[in-house]
Amino acid sequence: MIQQRANFDWMLTNLAKELPQIHQIVVLSSDGLCIARHGGDHDGADRLAAACAGLQSLAAAVATEIPESDGRMRLVVIEVTGGYFYLMAAGAGAYLAVLTDETVEAGLVGARMRDLVVRIGAHLTSPPRHDGRAG
């Protein structure tokens, strides 16, 4: 079960302080539910979480085409005009998404995200929801 959102706030804030080029951080479940966020507004975080659910599904489908792959998405990085988007698996059924500006050191974001996932990954699990309820 995912910890309460307040327990994640300080961890997300620390990541954003380490990399001031970060605009928004979202922790989400595999079905697109925003669990926690830093930066941006609530509606934007919900839209990002929903988009990430589709993206992680697409990435997993593509991964099945790689013979040595187990079909699980670990990291997606998208460069767009003005910045970068990162999506990383962060525990069973949970993901970490980060939006940055274009001045960020791209590899550093992935490394810091990985460090965060290692520290808190066991707490970033989200059981599948049935009829809108976890469990």
mmCIF file with all atom_site columns, C-alpha atoms in Angstrom:
data_model
loop_
_atom_site.group_PDB
_atom_site.id
_atom_site.type_symbol
_atom_site.label_atom_id
_atom_site.label_alt_id
_atom_site.label_comp_id
_atom_site.label_asym_id
_atom_site.label_entity_id
_atom_site.label_seq_id
_atom_site.pdbx_PDB_ins_code
_atom_site.Cartn_x
_atom_site.Cartn_y
_atom_site.Cartn_z
_atom_site.occupancy
_atom_site.B_iso_or_equiv
_atom_site.pdbx_formal_charge
_atom_site.auth_seq_id
_atom_site.auth_comp_id
_atom_site.auth_asym_id
_atom_site.auth_atom_id
_atom_site.pdbx_PDB_model_num
ATOM 1   C CA . MET A 1 1   ? 0.000   0.000   0.000   1.00 0.00 ? 1   MET A CA 1
ATOM 2   C CA . ILE A 1 2   ? 1.265   3.487   -0.753  1.00 0.00 ? 2   ILE A CA 1
ATOM 3   C CA . GLN A 1 3   ? 2.175   5.717   2.161   1.00 0.00 ? 3   GLN A CA 1
ATOM 4   C CA . GLN A 1 4   ? 0.187   8.875   2.675   1.00 0.00 ? 4   GLN A CA 1
ATOM 5   C CA . ARG A 1 5   ? 1.098   11.711  0.345   1.00 0.00 ? 5   ARG A CA 1
ATOM 6   C CA . ALA A 1 6   ? 2.583   13.846  3.129   1.00 0.00 ? 6   ALA A CA 1
ATOM 7   C CA . ASN A 1 7   ? 5.298   11.238  3.630   1.00 0.00 ? 7   ASN A CA 1
ATOM 8   C CA . PHE A 1 8   ? 6.513   11.778  0.065   1.00 0.00 ? 8   PHE A CA 1
ATOM 9   C CA . ASP A 1 9   ? 6.442   15.570  0.005   1.00 0.00 ? 9   ASP A CA 1
ATOM 10  C CA . TRP A 1 10  ? 9.840   16.072  1.628   1.00 0.00 ? 10  TRP A CA 1
ATOM 11  C CA . MET A 1 11  ? 11.500  13.505  -0.655  1.00 0.00 ? 11  MET A CA 1
ATOM 12  C CA . LEU A 1 12  ? 10.121  15.137  -3.790  1.00 0.00 ? 12  LEU A CA 1
ATOM 13  C CA . THR A 1 13  ? 11.034  18.577  -2.474  1.00 0.00 ? 13  THR A CA 1
ATOM 14  C CA . ASN A 1 14  ? 14.622  17.419  -1.881  1.00 0.00 ? 14  ASN A CA 1
ATOM 15  C CA . LEU A 1 15  ? 14.889  16.152  -5.462  1.00 0.00 ? 15  LEU A CA 1
ATOM 16  C CA . ALA A 1 16  ? 13.626  19.485  -6.772  1.00 0.00 ? 16  ALA A CA 1
ATOM 17  C CA . LYS A 1 17  ? 16.091  21.390  -4.552  1.00 0.00 ? 17  LYS A CA 1
ATOM 18  C CA . GLU A 1 18  ? 18.997  19.281  -5.878  1.00 0.00 ? 18  GLU A CA 1
ATOM 19  C CA . LEU A 1 19  ? 17.998  20.123  -9.452  1.00 0.00 ? 19  LEU A CA 1
ATOM 20  C CA . PRO A 1 20  ? 16.364  23.555  -9.669  1.00 0.00 ? 20  PRO A CA 1
ATOM 21  C CA . GLN A 1 21  ? 15.644  22.982  -13.376 1.00 0.00 ? 21  GLN A CA 1
ATOM 22  C CA . ILE A 1 22  ? 12.848  20.591  -12.347 1.00 0.00 ? 22  ILE A CA 1
ATOM 23  C CA . HIS A 1 23  ? 9.386   22.026  -13.006 1.00 0.00 ? 23  HIS A CA 1
ATOM 24  C CA . GLN A 1 24  ? 7.223   19.177  -11.748 1.00 0.00 ? 24  GLN A CA 1
ATOM 25  C CA . ILE A 1 25  ? 7.517   15.764  -10.075 1.00 0.00 ? 25  ILE A CA 1
ATOM 26  C CA . VAL A 1 26  ? 4.652   13.269  -9.946  1.00 0.00 ? 26  VAL A CA 1
ATOM 27  C CA . VAL A 1 27  ? 4.427   9.879   -8.275  1.00 0.00 ? 27  VAL A CA 1
ATOM 28  C CA . LEU A 1 28  ? 1.690   7.836   -9.918  1.00 0.00 ? 28  LEU A CA 1
ATOM 29  C CA . SER A 1 29  ? 0.120   4.401   -9.954  1.00 0.00 ? 29  SER A CA 1
ATOM 30  C CA . SER A 1 30  ? 0.244   2.273   -13.096 1.00 0.00 ? 30  SER A CA 1
ATOM 31  C CA . ASP A 1 31  ? -3.404  3.117   -13.803 1.00 0.00 ? 31  ASP A CA 1
ATOM 32  C CA . GLY A 1 32  ? -2.695  6.859   -13.829 1.00 0.00 ? 32  GLY A CA 1
ATOM 33  C CA . LEU A 1 33  ? -3.668  7.964   -10.320 1.00 0.00 ? 33  LEU A CA 1
ATOM 34  C CA . CYS A 1 34  ? -1.564  10.854  -9.012  1.00 0.00 ? 34  CYS A CA 1
ATOM 35  C CA . ILE A 1 35  ? -0.244  9.772   -5.616  1.00 0.00 ? 35  ILE A CA 1
ATOM 36  C CA . ALA A 1 36  ? 2.033   12.699  -4.801  1.00 0.00 ? 36  ALA A CA 1
ATOM 37  C CA . ARG A 1 37  ? 3.392   15.741  -6.576  1.00 0.00 ? 37  ARG A CA 1
ATOM 38  C CA . HIS A 1 38  ? 5.793   18.636  -6.290  1.00 0.00 ? 38  HIS A CA 1
ATOM 39  C CA . GLY A 1 39  ? 5.509   21.742  -8.446  1.00 0.00 ? 39  GLY A CA 1
ATOM 40  C CA . GLY A 1 40  ? 2.817   22.462  -10.969 1.00 0.00 ? 40  GLY A CA 1
ATOM 41  C CA . ASP A 1 41  ? -0.848  22.451  -10.083 1.00 0.00 ? 41  ASP A CA 1
ATOM 42  C CA . HIS A 1 42  ? -3.166  19.633  -9.083  1.00 0.00 ? 42  HIS A CA 1
ATOM 43  C CA . ASP A 1 43  ? -4.951  19.443  -12.455 1.00 0.00 ? 43  ASP A CA 1
ATOM 44  C CA . GLY A 1 44  ? -1.645  19.401  -14.329 1.00 0.00 ? 44  GLY A CA 1
ATOM 45  C CA . ALA A 1 45  ? -0.373  16.595  -12.104 1.00 0.00 ? 45  ALA A CA 1
ATOM 46  C CA . ASP A 1 46  ? -3.533  14.594  -12.796 1.00 0.00 ? 46  ASP A CA 1
ATOM 47  C CA . ARG A 1 47  ? -3.133  15.088  -16.558 1.00 0.00 ? 47  ARG A CA 1
ATOM 48  C CA . LEU A 1 48  ? 0.537   14.094  -16.402 1.00 0.00 ? 48  LEU A CA 1
ATOM 49  C CA . ALA A 1 49  ? -0.264  10.983  -14.349 1.00 0.00 ? 49  ALA A CA 1
ATOM 50  C CA . ALA A 1 50  ? -2.940  9.916   -16.839 1.00 0.00 ? 50  ALA A CA 1
ATOM 51  C CA . ALA A 1 51  ? -0.589  10.443  -19.789 1.00 0.00 ? 51  ALA A CA 1
ATOM 52  C CA . CYS A 1 52  ? 2.157   8.502   -18.013 1.00 0.00 ? 52  CYS A CA 1
ATOM 53  C CA . ALA A 1 53  ? -0.123  5.502   -17.548 1.00 0.00 ? 53  ALA A CA 1
ATOM 54  C CA . GLY A 1 54  ? -0.526  5.267   -21.300 1.00 0.00 ? 54  GLY A CA 1
ATOM 55  C CA . LEU A 1 55  ? 3.150   5.877   -21.931 1.00 0.00 ? 55  LEU A CA 1
ATOM 56  C CA . GLN A 1 56  ? 4.328   3.162   -19.551 1.00 0.00 ? 56  GLN A CA 1
ATOM 57  C CA . SER A 1 57  ? 1.927   0.726   -21.180 1.00 0.00 ? 57  SER A CA 1
ATOM 58  C CA . LEU A 1 58  ? 3.230   1.664   -24.625 1.00 0.00 ? 58  LEU A CA 1
ATOM 59  C CA . ALA A 1 59  ? 6.862   1.341   -23.467 1.00 0.00 ? 59  ALA A CA 1
ATOM 60  C CA . ALA A 1 60  ? 6.160   -2.111  -22.030 1.00 0.00 ? 60  ALA A CA 1
ATOM 61  C CA . ALA A 1 61  ? 4.595   -3.194  -25.337 1.00 0.00 ? 61  ALA A CA 1
ATOM 62  C CA . VAL A 1 62  ? 7.653   -1.979  -27.240 1.00 0.00 ? 62  VAL A CA 1
ATOM 63  C CA . ALA A 1 63  ? 9.940   -3.758  -24.766 1.00 0.00 ? 63  ALA A CA 1
ATOM 64  C CA . THR A 1 64  ? 8.380   -7.103  -25.642 1.00 0.00 ? 64  THR A CA 1
ATOM 65  C CA . GLU A 1 65  ? 9.887   -6.714  -29.120 1.00 0.00 ? 65  GLU A CA 1
ATOM 66  C CA . ILE A 1 66  ? 13.400  -6.858  -27.644 1.00 0.00 ? 66  ILE A CA 1
ATOM 67  C CA . PRO A 1 67  ? 14.352  -10.550 -27.397 1.00 0.00 ? 67  PRO A CA 1
ATOM 68  C CA . GLU A 1 68  ? 16.285  -10.194 -24.119 1.00 0.00 ? 68  GLU A CA 1
ATOM 69  C CA . SER A 1 69  ? 13.661  -7.994  -22.448 1.00 0.00 ? 69  SER A CA 1
ATOM 70  C CA . ASP A 1 70  ? 11.330  -9.098  -19.685 1.00 0.00 ? 70  ASP A CA 1
ATOM 71  C CA . GLY A 1 71  ? 8.776   -6.596  -21.056 1.00 0.00 ? 71  GLY A CA 1
ATOM 72  C CA . ARG A 1 72  ? 8.961   -4.215  -18.108 1.00 0.00 ? 72  ARG A CA 1
ATOM 73  C CA . MET A 1 73  ? 9.512   -0.502  -18.637 1.00 0.00 ? 73  MET A CA 1
ATOM 74  C CA . ARG A 1 74  ? 12.326  0.908   -16.486 1.00 0.00 ? 74  ARG A CA 1
ATOM 75  C CA . LEU A 1 75  ? 12.993  4.399   -17.874 1.00 0.00 ? 75  LEU A CA 1
ATOM 76  C CA . VAL A 1 76  ? 11.590  6.561   -20.649 1.00 0.00 ? 76  VAL A CA 1
ATOM 77  C CA . VAL A 1 77  ? 13.196  9.887   -21.537 1.00 0.00 ? 77  VAL A CA 1
ATOM 78  C CA . ILE A 1 78  ? 11.616  12.270  -24.016 1.00 0.00 ? 78  ILE A CA 1
ATOM 79  C CA . GLU A 1 79  ? 13.297  15.455  -25.170 1.00 0.00 ? 79  GLU A CA 1
ATOM 80  C CA . VAL A 1 80  ? 10.869  18.158  -26.255 1.00 0.00 ? 80  VAL A CA 1
ATOM 81  C CA . THR A 1 81  ? 11.328  21.775  -27.189 1.00 0.00 ? 81  THR A CA 1
ATOM 82  C CA . GLY A 1 82  ? 12.066  23.513  -23.916 1.00 0.00 ? 82  GLY A CA 1
ATOM 83  C CA . GLY A 1 83  ? 12.913  20.525  -21.751 1.00 0.00 ? 83  GLY A CA 1
ATOM 84  C CA . TYR A 1 84  ? 12.849  16.864  -20.870 1.00 0.00 ? 84  TYR A CA 1
ATOM 85  C CA . PHE A 1 85  ? 10.326  14.354  -19.577 1.00 0.00 ? 85  PHE A CA 1
ATOM 86  C CA . TYR A 1 86  ? 11.410  11.335  -17.516 1.00 0.00 ? 86  TYR A CA 1
ATOM 87  C CA . LEU A 1 87  ? 9.307   8.357   -16.462 1.00 0.00 ? 87  LEU A CA 1
ATOM 88  C CA . MET A 1 88  ? 10.858  5.696   -14.236 1.00 0.00 ? 88  MET A CA 1
ATOM 89  C CA . ALA A 1 89  ? 9.473   2.528   -12.693 1.00 0.00 ? 89  ALA A CA 1
ATOM 90  C CA . ALA A 1 90  ? 9.502   3.085   -8.942  1.00 0.00 ? 90  ALA A CA 1
ATOM 91  C CA . GLY A 1 91  ? 8.105   -0.043  -7.306  1.00 0.00 ? 91  GLY A CA 1
ATOM 92  C CA . ALA A 1 92  ? 5.395   -2.560  -8.019  1.00 0.00 ? 92  ALA A CA 1
ATOM 93  C CA . GLY A 1 93  ? 2.693   -0.633  -9.881  1.00 0.00 ? 93  GLY A CA 1
ATOM 94  C CA . ALA A 1 94  ? 4.190   2.805   -9.205  1.00 0.00 ? 94  ALA A CA 1
ATOM 95  C CA . TYR A 1 95  ? 6.129   5.319   -11.317 1.00 0.00 ? 95  TYR A CA 1
ATOM 96  C CA . LEU A 1 96  ? 8.077   8.535   -10.871 1.00 0.00 ? 96  LEU A CA 1
ATOM 97  C CA . ALA A 1 97  ? 7.679   11.267  -13.514 1.00 0.00 ? 97  ALA A CA 1
ATOM 98  C CA . VAL A 1 98  ? 9.792   14.418  -13.781 1.00 0.00 ? 98  VAL A CA 1
ATOM 99  C CA . LEU A 1 99  ? 9.525   17.446  -16.082 1.00 0.00 ? 99  LEU A CA 1
ATOM 100 C CA . THR A 1 100 ? 12.584  19.716  -16.441 1.00 0.00 ? 100 THR A CA 1
ATOM 101 C CA . ASP A 1 101 ? 13.729  22.652  -18.475 1.00 0.00 ? 101 ASP A CA 1
ATOM 102 C CA . GLU A 1 102 ? 16.280  22.260  -21.267 1.00 0.00 ? 102 GLU A CA 1
ATOM 103 C CA . THR A 1 103 ? 19.260  23.490  -19.235 1.00 0.00 ? 103 THR A CA 1
ATOM 104 C CA . VAL A 1 104 ? 19.319  20.436  -16.959 1.00 0.00 ? 104 VAL A CA 1
ATOM 105 C CA . GLU A 1 105 ? 22.106  17.890  -17.224 1.00 0.00 ? 105 GLU A CA 1
ATOM 106 C CA . ALA A 1 106 ? 20.006  15.066  -18.673 1.00 0.00 ? 106 ALA A CA 1
ATOM 107 C CA . GLY A 1 107 ? 21.963  12.158  -17.213 1.00 0.00 ? 107 GLY A CA 1
ATOM 108 C CA . LEU A 1 108 ? 21.990  13.691  -13.753 1.00 0.00 ? 108 LEU A CA 1
ATOM 109 C CA . VAL A 1 109 ? 18.191  13.703  -13.559 1.00 0.00 ? 109 VAL A CA 1
ATOM 110 C CA . GLY A 1 110 ? 18.016  9.971   -14.274 1.00 0.00 ? 110 GLY A CA 1
ATOM 111 C CA . ALA A 1 111 ? 20.707  9.270   -11.681 1.00 0.00 ? 111 ALA A CA 1
ATOM 112 C CA . ARG A 1 112 ? 18.944  11.344  -8.991  1.00 0.00 ? 112 ARG A CA 1
ATOM 113 C CA . MET A 1 113 ? 15.617  9.706   -9.801  1.00 0.00 ? 113 MET A CA 1
ATOM 114 C CA . ARG A 1 114 ? 17.232  6.270   -9.513  1.00 0.00 ? 114 ARG A CA 1
ATOM 115 C CA . ASP A 1 115 ? 18.732  7.239   -6.137  1.00 0.00 ? 115 ASP A CA 1
ATOM 116 C CA . LEU A 1 116 ? 15.304  8.334   -4.919  1.00 0.00 ? 116 LEU A CA 1
ATOM 117 C CA . VAL A 1 117 ? 13.661  5.129   -6.142  1.00 0.00 ? 117 VAL A CA 1
ATOM 118 C CA . VAL A 1 118 ? 16.304  3.009   -4.403  1.00 0.00 ? 118 VAL A CA 1
ATOM 119 C CA . ARG A 1 119 ? 15.743  4.880   -1.119  1.00 0.00 ? 119 ARG A CA 1
ATOM 120 C CA . ILE A 1 120 ? 11.966  4.757   -1.168  1.00 0.00 ? 120 ILE A CA 1
ATOM 121 C CA . GLY A 1 121 ? 11.085  2.115   -3.770  1.00 0.00 ? 121 GLY A CA 1
ATOM 122 C CA . ALA A 1 122 ? 9.737   -0.349  -1.214  1.00 0.00 ? 122 ALA A CA 1
ATOM 123 C CA . HIS A 1 123 ? 7.196   2.291   -0.168  1.00 0.00 ? 123 HIS A CA 1
ATOM 124 C CA . LEU A 1 124 ? 6.254   3.123   -3.780  1.00 0.00 ? 124 LEU A CA 1
ATOM 125 C CA . THR A 1 125 ? 4.005   0.191   -4.466  1.00 0.00 ? 125 THR A CA 1
ATOM 126 C CA . SER A 1 126 ? 0.459   0.465   -5.599  1.00 0.00 ? 126 SER A CA 1
ATOM 127 C CA . PRO A 1 127 ? -1.877  -2.538  -5.584  1.00 0.00 ? 127 PRO A CA 1
ATOM 128 C CA . PRO A 1 128 ? -4.264  -2.788  -8.541  1.00 0.00 ? 128 PRO A CA 1
ATOM 129 C CA . ARG A 1 129 ? -7.580  -1.000  -8.015  1.00 0.00 ? 129 ARG A CA 1
ATOM 130 C CA . HIS A 1 130 ? -10.889 -2.817  -8.392  1.00 0.00 ? 130 HIS A CA 1
ATOM 131 C CA . ASP A 1 131 ? -14.082 -0.812  -8.837  1.00 0.00 ? 131 ASP A CA 1
ATOM 132 C CA . GLY A 1 132 ? -12.152 2.343   -8.002  1.00 0.00 ? 132 GLY A CA 1
ATOM 133 C CA . ARG A 1 133 ? -10.743 0.945   -4.736  1.00 0.00 ? 133 ARG A CA 1
ATOM 134 C CA . ALA A 1 134 ? -7.242  -0.363  -3.987  1.00 0.00 ? 134 ALA A CA 1
ATOM 135 C CA . GLY A 1 135 ? -6.933  -4.034  -3.257  1.00 0.00 ? 135 GLY A CA 1
#
